[in-house]
Amino acid sequence: MNTKTRMLNRKNNELDQKLNKENSIVMTDMVCYLRVANISEYHQEMVRQDLLQMVLSAQQRSAYIKEVIGEDYKAFCDEVIAALPPISPKERFLDFADIILRCIAILGVINIIISKEMFELIRNAVTGQTLDYQLSISVGTLLSTAVIVAAASFIVHFIGRHSFDTQTTKSKSSLRENIMVGSVSGGLTAVILLLMLFAKQTLFTVNIFIACLFILGIYVAHKILQNRRL
Amino acid sequence: MIPSQMLKGTLENCILKVISKQETYGYEISQQLQEYGFTDIAEGTIYPLLLRLEKNGYITAEYRESALGPKRKYFSITPAGEKELETFIANWRELECAVNQVFHIGGKEDEH
């Protein structure tokens, strides 16, 4: 998210606080749906601003949101998305790369902080023993990072694509979807834990400072990709 | 020749005509269209059309403070929008003339 989009996002977050409960629920569903649409982040925020002003005006007139948007929120959002310029496949790929780089940077920092080498390094530093700056990267760490990134991406897209389902579908299908999401989440957690526990064989070792520099490089690449956006 | 897109764009051009009269905002446009006989035209119905008009460069939009409440997005027509409106009116008259001819001739034939 570049500076212009971030400022608009902040303003929209403030406006969002003024919505009543009913309108807030509908707005959240619409924004979730727009978030995974093939439009730029700036256009997402621009539409969000327009909708917020529209709904707040209606709220002031004591009009229901259905009187403004219509009964079918999904159809409305589809029309809005169709009226906006789509992002190119190249832009879509760069957006995806940006998300992946951000996730890797965050998970990389977490992995370094919770690694046993880091605990040993701190303990040795406190007790005055020889410091070992080598960090071992296991197969489990790499695989679990990949699984977490893929799962997070899937969950975000699933929630966005199905944001209107709770309103439009019957409780039976909602229950089925909740069971499915629960099973997938539970299964993924189990896979991640198993990978971390049993795939402990070291793939390679790296100096902790070089690992930090590598993560910093990934973070800088993410920021460059983030700021290129409209 | 009457473009097929014209049929789809009728409401879009009616919105453009309303904006051409004076700078206005979404809710006011929907109210005016209702007064002209477009029943059940909500602000949300015209919003995607306003986005498309803006994307095509026929209108420009600007947020302004409102004394009565939240900010309002005011729309004004551009020279390209005025040109588009002229084209639409010419096409509409051509269509109207053709339809009238068909119904007029049809009417005469029915009388025979």
Tab-separated table of C-alpha atoms in Angstrom:
chain	number	residue	atom	x	y	z
A	1	MET	CA	0.000	0.000	0.000
A	2	ASN	CA	1.650	3.274	-1.063
A	3	THR	CA	1.434	6.559	0.869
A	4	LYS	CA	-1.597	7.910	-1.038
A	5	THR	CA	-3.538	4.682	-0.559
A	6	ARG	CA	-2.458	4.397	3.081
A	7	MET	CA	-3.753	7.930	3.832
A	8	LEU	CA	-7.072	7.105	2.180
A	9	ASN	CA	-7.179	3.853	4.153
A	10	ARG	CA	-6.711	5.765	7.433
A	11	LYS	CA	-9.468	8.239	6.541
A	12	ASN	CA	-11.769	5.361	5.630
A	13	ASN	CA	-11.028	3.592	8.906
A	14	GLU	CA	-12.123	6.750	10.741
A	15	LEU	CA	-15.323	6.982	8.677
A	16	ASP	CA	-15.955	3.303	9.330
A	17	GLN	CA	-16.269	4.032	13.047
A	18	LYS	CA	-19.318	6.221	12.362
A	19	LEU	CA	-21.374	3.393	10.858
A	20	ASN	CA	-24.149	1.802	12.859
A	21	LYS	CA	-23.999	-1.930	13.567
A	22	GLU	CA	-26.219	-3.073	10.675
A	23	ASN	CA	-24.421	-0.926	8.099
A	24	SER	CA	-21.042	-1.900	9.499
A	25	ILE	CA	-21.768	-5.614	8.923
A	26	VAL	CA	-22.780	-5.031	5.291
A	27	MET	CA	-19.821	-2.708	4.640
A	28	THR	CA	-17.394	-5.293	6.064
A	29	ASP	CA	-18.784	-7.950	3.716
A	30	MET	CA	-18.520	-5.638	0.710
A	31	VAL	CA	-14.976	-4.528	1.574
A	32	CYS	CA	-13.868	-8.169	2.079
A	33	TYR	CA	-15.252	-8.992	-1.366
A	34	LEU	CA	-13.521	-5.991	-2.974
A	35	ARG	CA	-10.199	-6.870	-1.302
A	36	VAL	CA	-9.807	-10.041	-3.378
A	37	ALA	CA	-11.139	-8.485	-6.601
A	38	ASN	CA	-8.893	-7.866	-9.599
A	39	ILE	CA	-8.630	-4.116	-8.956
A	40	SER	CA	-5.833	-1.994	-7.501
A	41	GLU	CA	-5.595	-1.266	-3.770
A	42	TYR	CA	-6.079	2.437	-4.522
A	43	HIS	CA	-9.344	1.732	-6.338
A	44	GLN	CA	-10.442	-0.518	-3.466
A	45	GLU	CA	-9.963	2.362	-1.030
A	46	MET	CA	-11.534	4.884	-3.431
A	47	VAL	CA	-14.668	2.735	-3.753
A	48	ARG	CA	-14.658	2.153	-0.002
A	49	GLN	CA	-14.623	5.923	0.554
A	50	ASP	CA	-17.505	6.452	-1.885
A	51	LEU	CA	-19.562	3.683	-0.295
A	52	LEU	CA	-18.866	4.924	3.226
A	53	GLN	CA	-19.979	8.470	2.335
A	54	MET	CA	-23.037	7.050	0.570
A	55	VAL	CA	-24.021	4.815	3.482
A	56	LEU	CA	-23.317	7.513	6.097
A	57	SER	CA	-25.539	9.957	4.181
A	58	ALA	CA	-28.283	7.311	4.109
A	59	GLN	CA	-27.754	6.682	7.816
A	60	GLN	CA	-28.280	10.373	8.443
A	61	ARG	CA	-31.522	10.302	6.418
A	62	SER	CA	-32.568	7.258	8.497
A	63	ALA	CA	-32.655	5.228	5.283
A	64	TYR	CA	-31.819	1.518	5.218
A	65	ILE	CA	-28.687	0.429	3.400
A	66	LYS	CA	-30.857	-1.789	1.166
A	67	GLU	CA	-32.641	1.333	-0.098
A	68	VAL	CA	-29.284	2.714	-1.248
A	69	ILE	CA	-27.381	-0.344	-2.481
A	70	GLY	CA	-30.254	-2.659	-3.360
A	71	GLU	CA	-31.019	-6.163	-2.095
A	72	ASP	CA	-28.136	-7.975	-3.812
A	73	TYR	CA	-24.862	-6.675	-2.391
A	74	LYS	CA	-22.759	-9.183	-4.342
A	75	ALA	CA	-24.292	-8.149	-7.690
A	76	PHE	CA	-23.692	-4.510	-6.750
A	77	CYS	CA	-20.026	-5.196	-5.956
A	78	ASP	CA	-19.621	-7.146	-9.220
A	79	GLU	CA	-20.971	-4.157	-11.160
A	80	VAL	CA	-18.605	-1.802	-9.332
A	81	ILE	CA	-15.626	-4.091	-10.015
A	82	ALA	CA	-16.616	-4.331	-13.705
A	83	ALA	CA	-16.695	-0.521	-13.948
A	84	LEU	CA	-13.111	-0.175	-12.709
A	85	PRO	CA	-9.908	-0.839	-14.670
A	86	PRO	CA	-8.606	-4.346	-13.918
A	87	ILE	CA	-5.013	-4.828	-12.879
A	88	SER	CA	-2.778	-6.478	-15.485
A	89	PRO	CA	-1.438	-10.061	-15.024
A	90	LYS	CA	2.008	-8.500	-14.454
A	91	GLU	CA	0.628	-6.246	-11.697
A	92	ARG	CA	-1.228	-9.195	-10.203
A	93	PHE	CA	1.977	-11.231	-10.141
A	94	LEU	CA	3.886	-8.332	-8.523
A	95	ASP	CA	1.103	-7.955	-5.915
A	96	PHE	CA	1.334	-11.673	-5.167
A	97	ALA	CA	5.140	-11.446	-4.958
A	98	ASP	CA	4.764	-8.489	-2.562
A	99	ILE	CA	2.487	-10.493	-0.250
A	100	ILE	CA	4.831	-13.505	-0.335
A	101	LEU	CA	7.890	-11.336	0.420
A	102	ARG	CA	6.103	-9.652	3.324
A	103	CYS	CA	5.053	-13.028	4.758
A	104	ILE	CA	8.573	-14.449	4.373
A	105	ALA	CA	10.089	-11.378	6.070
A	106	ILE	CA	7.691	-11.652	9.036
A	107	LEU	CA	8.061	-15.440	9.366
A	108	GLY	CA	11.843	-15.127	8.957
A	109	VAL	CA	12.056	-12.735	11.917
A	110	ILE	CA	9.806	-15.017	13.998
A	111	ASN	CA	11.889	-18.093	13.077
A	112	ILE	CA	15.121	-16.344	14.104
A	113	ILE	CA	13.635	-15.105	17.399
A	114	ILE	CA	12.223	-18.499	18.412
A	115	SER	CA	15.185	-20.558	17.145
A	116	LYS	CA	17.133	-22.595	19.700
A	117	GLU	CA	20.366	-20.994	18.431
A	118	MET	CA	19.026	-17.571	19.425
A	119	PHE	CA	18.208	-18.827	22.938
A	120	GLU	CA	21.696	-20.366	23.185
A	121	LEU	CA	23.274	-17.161	21.894
A	122	ILE	CA	21.493	-15.085	24.549
A	123	ARG	CA	22.299	-17.628	27.289
A	124	ASN	CA	25.987	-17.762	26.273
A	125	ALA	CA	26.150	-13.972	26.087
A	126	VAL	CA	24.708	-13.711	29.617
A	127	THR	CA	26.937	-16.448	31.057
A	128	GLY	CA	30.037	-15.202	29.226
A	129	GLN	CA	30.580	-18.335	27.118
A	130	THR	CA	31.784	-18.527	23.517
A	131	LEU	CA	29.212	-17.138	21.129
A	132	ASP	CA	28.119	-19.194	18.146
A	133	TYR	CA	26.456	-17.084	15.480
A	134	GLN	CA	25.561	-19.980	13.216
A	135	LEU	CA	21.842	-20.568	12.574
A	136	SER	CA	20.686	-23.932	11.276
A	137	ILE	CA	17.828	-23.969	8.818
A	138	SER	CA	15.864	-27.208	8.888
A	139	VAL	CA	13.685	-28.799	6.220
A	140	GLY	CA	10.738	-28.390	8.620
A	141	THR	CA	11.294	-24.641	8.988
A	142	LEU	CA	11.307	-24.098	5.226
A	143	LEU	CA	8.337	-26.373	4.569
A	144	SER	CA	6.251	-24.974	7.440
A	145	THR	CA	6.966	-21.421	6.192
A	146	ALA	CA	5.744	-22.423	2.732
A	147	VAL	CA	2.627	-24.107	4.191
A	148	ILE	CA	1.805	-21.064	6.384
A	149	VAL	CA	2.160	-18.639	3.434
A	150	ALA	CA	0.027	-20.839	1.152
A	151	ALA	CA	-2.622	-21.401	3.841
A	152	ALA	CA	-2.820	-17.701	4.743
A	153	SER	CA	-3.250	-16.796	1.079
A	154	PHE	CA	-5.958	-19.448	0.635
A	155	ILE	CA	-7.877	-18.390	3.775
A	156	VAL	CA	-7.849	-14.681	2.799
A	157	HIS	CA	-9.167	-15.483	-0.695
A	158	PHE	CA	-11.737	-17.939	0.660
A	159	ILE	CA	-13.116	-15.412	3.158
A	160	GLY	CA	-13.207	-12.666	0.510
A	161	ARG	CA	-14.909	-14.790	-2.128
A	162	HIS	CA	-17.516	-16.076	0.356
A	163	SER	CA	-18.074	-12.862	2.305
A	164	PHE	CA	-21.764	-12.681	1.308
A	165	ASP	CA	-22.544	-16.361	1.828
A	166	THR	CA	-23.730	-16.057	5.424
A	167	GLN	CA	-26.451	-13.708	4.255
A	168	THR	CA	-27.510	-15.537	1.143
A	169	THR	CA	-27.153	-19.205	1.927
A	170	LYS	CA	-29.007	-21.320	4.418
A	171	SER	CA	-27.552	-22.283	7.763
A	172	LYS	CA	-26.982	-25.831	6.499
A	173	SER	CA	-24.441	-24.770	3.873
A	174	SER	CA	-22.882	-22.287	6.331
A	175	LEU	CA	-22.397	-25.148	8.787
A	176	ARG	CA	-20.862	-27.276	6.034
A	177	GLU	CA	-18.474	-24.468	5.092
A	178	ASN	CA	-17.549	-23.838	8.727
A	179	ILE	CA	-16.752	-27.546	9.127
A	180	MET	CA	-14.670	-27.421	5.947
A	181	VAL	CA	-12.753	-24.283	7.022
A	182	GLY	CA	-12.251	-25.787	10.503
A	183	SER	CA	-10.970	-29.068	9.049
A	184	VAL	CA	-8.598	-27.309	6.635
A	185	SER	CA	-7.283	-24.989	9.391
A	186	GLY	CA	-6.905	-27.867	11.866
A	187	GLY	CA	-5.214	-30.049	9.257
A	188	LEU	CA	-2.796	-27.296	8.301
A	189	THR	CA	-1.909	-26.600	11.932
A	190	ALA	CA	-1.225	-30.307	12.413
A	191	VAL	CA	0.953	-30.410	9.274
A	192	ILE	CA	2.937	-27.345	10.416
A	193	LEU	CA	3.483	-28.794	13.921
A	194	LEU	CA	4.504	-32.194	12.527
A	195	LEU	CA	6.942	-30.560	10.105
A	196	MET	CA	8.505	-28.484	12.881
A	197	LEU	CA	8.756	-31.492	15.227
A	198	PHE	CA	9.930	-34.242	12.895
A	199	ALA	CA	11.581	-32.588	9.882
A	200	LYS	CA	14.445	-31.349	12.005
A	201	GLN	CA	17.338	-32.380	9.767
A	202	THR	CA	19.479	-29.339	8.992
A	203	LEU	CA	19.427	-28.278	5.368
A	204	PHE	CA	22.151	-25.651	5.750
A	205	THR	CA	23.640	-23.314	8.339
A	206	VAL	CA	24.014	-19.587	7.976
A	207	ASN	CA	25.493	-16.762	10.043
A	208	ILE	CA	22.736	-15.086	12.049
A	209	PHE	CA	23.754	-11.609	10.781
A	210	ILE	CA	23.666	-12.785	7.160
A	211	ALA	CA	20.197	-14.276	7.836
A	212	CYS	CA	19.075	-10.903	9.259
A	213	LEU	CA	20.527	-9.069	6.235
A	214	PHE	CA	18.741	-11.513	3.927
A	215	ILE	CA	15.420	-10.835	5.703
A	216	LEU	CA	16.096	-7.094	5.573
A	217	GLY	CA	16.697	-7.436	1.823
A	218	ILE	CA	13.374	-9.249	1.435
A	219	TYR	CA	11.633	-6.551	3.473
A	220	VAL	CA	13.185	-3.786	1.313
A	221	ALA	CA	12.063	-5.643	-1.840
A	222	HIS	CA	8.540	-5.812	-0.340
A	223	LYS	CA	8.577	-2.058	0.387
A	224	ILE	CA	9.740	-1.298	-3.185
A	225	LEU	CA	6.948	-3.441	-4.615
A	226	GLN	CA	4.442	-1.883	-2.198
A	227	ASN	CA	5.322	1.709	-3.137
A	228	ARG	CA	5.157	1.108	-6.902
A	229	ARG	CA	1.375	0.657	-6.708
A	230	LEU	CA	-1.122	3.275	-7.800
B	1	MET	CA	-26.189	3.173	-37.948
B	2	ILE	CA	-27.397	2.916	-34.352
B	3	PRO	CA	-24.770	1.368	-32.115
B	4	SER	CA	-25.993	-1.581	-30.041
B	5	GLN	CA	-24.105	-0.128	-27.094
B	6	MET	CA	-26.578	2.756	-27.166
B	7	LEU	CA	-29.339	0.633	-25.732
B	8	LYS	CA	-27.183	-0.360	-22.784
B	9	GLY	CA	-25.943	3.173	-22.348
B	10	THR	CA	-29.325	4.898	-22.190
B	11	LEU	CA	-29.347	5.299	-18.420
B	12	GLU	CA	-25.668	6.215	-18.468
B	13	ASN	CA	-26.392	9.060	-20.878
B	14	CYS	CA	-29.411	10.204	-18.894
B	15	ILE	CA	-27.088	10.552	-15.918
B	16	LEU	CA	-24.662	12.486	-18.117
B	17	LYS	CA	-27.495	14.819	-19.160
B	18	VAL	CA	-28.467	15.458	-15.515
B	19	ILE	CA	-24.821	16.256	-14.693
B	20	SER	CA	-24.526	18.531	-17.750
B	21	LYS	CA	-27.208	20.829	-16.334
B	22	GLN	CA	-25.262	21.535	-13.157
B	23	GLU	CA	-22.669	20.033	-10.832
B	24	THR	CA	-24.427	17.468	-8.716
B	25	TYR	CA	-23.926	14.457	-6.426
B	26	GLY	CA	-25.103	10.838	-6.472
B	27	TYR	CA	-28.173	11.065	-4.277
B	28	GLU	CA	-29.423	14.197	-6.089
B	29	ILE	CA	-28.943	12.482	-9.476
B	30	SER	CA	-30.997	9.485	-8.325
B	31	GLN	CA	-33.729	11.811	-7.035
B	32	GLN	CA	-33.848	13.736	-10.305
B	33	LEU	CA	-34.015	10.542	-12.359
B	34	GLN	CA	-36.915	9.378	-10.196
B	35	GLU	CA	-38.694	12.675	-10.855
B	36	TYR	CA	-38.207	12.098	-14.598
B	37	GLY	CA	-39.922	8.733	-14.305
B	38	PHE	CA	-37.060	6.290	-13.704
B	39	THR	CA	-38.649	4.497	-10.804
B	40	ASP	CA	-36.559	2.492	-8.330
B	41	ILE	CA	-33.318	4.201	-9.251
B	42	ALA	CA	-31.285	4.122	-6.067
B	43	GLU	CA	-27.946	5.812	-5.502
B	44	GLY	CA	-26.307	2.390	-5.596
B	45	THR	CA	-27.780	1.663	-9.029
B	46	ILE	CA	-26.132	4.681	-10.600
B	47	TYR	CA	-22.826	4.420	-8.724
B	48	PRO	CA	-21.205	1.846	-11.098
B	49	LEU	CA	-22.401	3.954	-14.062
B	50	LEU	CA	-20.827	7.067	-12.551
B	51	LEU	CA	-17.569	5.129	-12.116
B	52	ARG	CA	-17.685	4.103	-15.781
B	53	LEU	CA	-18.409	7.656	-16.934
B	54	GLU	CA	-15.470	8.869	-14.844
B	55	LYS	CA	-13.207	6.112	-16.191
B	56	ASN	CA	-14.120	7.104	-19.769
B	57	GLY	CA	-13.279	10.736	-19.018
B	58	TYR	CA	-16.848	12.038	-19.514
B	59	ILE	CA	-17.160	13.387	-15.979
B	60	THR	CA	-14.840	14.501	-13.209
B	61	ALA	CA	-15.488	14.063	-9.511
B	62	GLU	CA	-14.517	16.092	-6.480
B	63	TYR	CA	-15.271	15.634	-2.801
B	64	ARG	CA	-16.613	18.701	-1.015
B	65	GLU	CA	-17.673	19.357	2.551
B	66	SER	CA	-21.403	19.349	3.173
B	67	ALA	CA	-23.058	21.498	5.799
B	68	LEU	CA	-25.628	18.782	6.366
B	69	GLY	CA	-23.409	15.794	7.048
B	70	PRO	CA	-20.793	13.586	5.357
B	71	LYS	CA	-18.756	14.870	2.407
B	72	ARG	CA	-20.395	14.749	-0.996
B	73	LYS	CA	-18.806	13.696	-4.263
B	74	TYR	CA	-19.755	16.308	-6.851
B	75	PHE	CA	-19.690	15.380	-10.524
B	76	SER	CA	-19.226	17.754	-13.455
B	77	ILE	CA	-19.220	17.101	-17.178
B	78	THR	CA	-16.023	17.327	-19.265
B	79	PRO	CA	-15.730	18.480	-22.922
B	80	ALA	CA	-15.456	14.770	-23.876
B	81	GLY	CA	-18.691	14.158	-21.943
B	82	GLU	CA	-20.466	16.967	-23.787
B	83	LYS	CA	-19.339	15.494	-27.101
B	84	GLU	CA	-20.532	12.044	-26.010
B	85	LEU	CA	-23.901	13.558	-25.059
B	86	GLU	CA	-24.240	15.177	-28.504
B	87	THR	CA	-23.462	11.831	-30.160
B	88	PHE	CA	-26.000	10.080	-27.957
B	89	ILE	CA	-28.728	12.629	-28.717
B	90	ALA	CA	-28.088	12.303	-32.472
B	91	ASN	CA	-28.185	8.494	-32.234
B	92	TRP	CA	-31.262	8.587	-30.020
B	93	ARG	CA	-33.135	10.793	-32.527
B	94	GLU	CA	-32.169	8.406	-35.317
B	95	LEU	CA	-33.447	5.471	-33.269
B	96	GLU	CA	-36.613	7.334	-32.256
B	97	CYS	CA	-37.291	8.240	-35.899
B	98	ALA	CA	-36.753	4.655	-37.057
B	99	VAL	CA	-38.992	3.222	-34.307
B	100	ASN	CA	-41.707	5.807	-35.034
B	101	GLN	CA	-41.564	4.945	-38.740
B	102	VAL	CA	-41.953	1.230	-37.999
B	103	PHE	CA	-44.908	1.804	-35.679
B	104	HIS	CA	-46.487	4.437	-37.959
B	105	ILE	CA	-46.267	2.187	-41.050
B	106	GLY	CA	-47.395	-0.773	-38.943
B	107	GLY	CA	-50.358	1.289	-37.743
B	108	LYS	CA	-51.366	2.187	-41.290
B	109	GLU	CA	-51.085	-1.432	-42.411
B	110	ASP	CA	-53.265	-2.494	-39.480
B	111	GLU	CA	-55.921	-0.010	-40.562
B	112	HIS	CA	-56.100	-1.565	-44.079
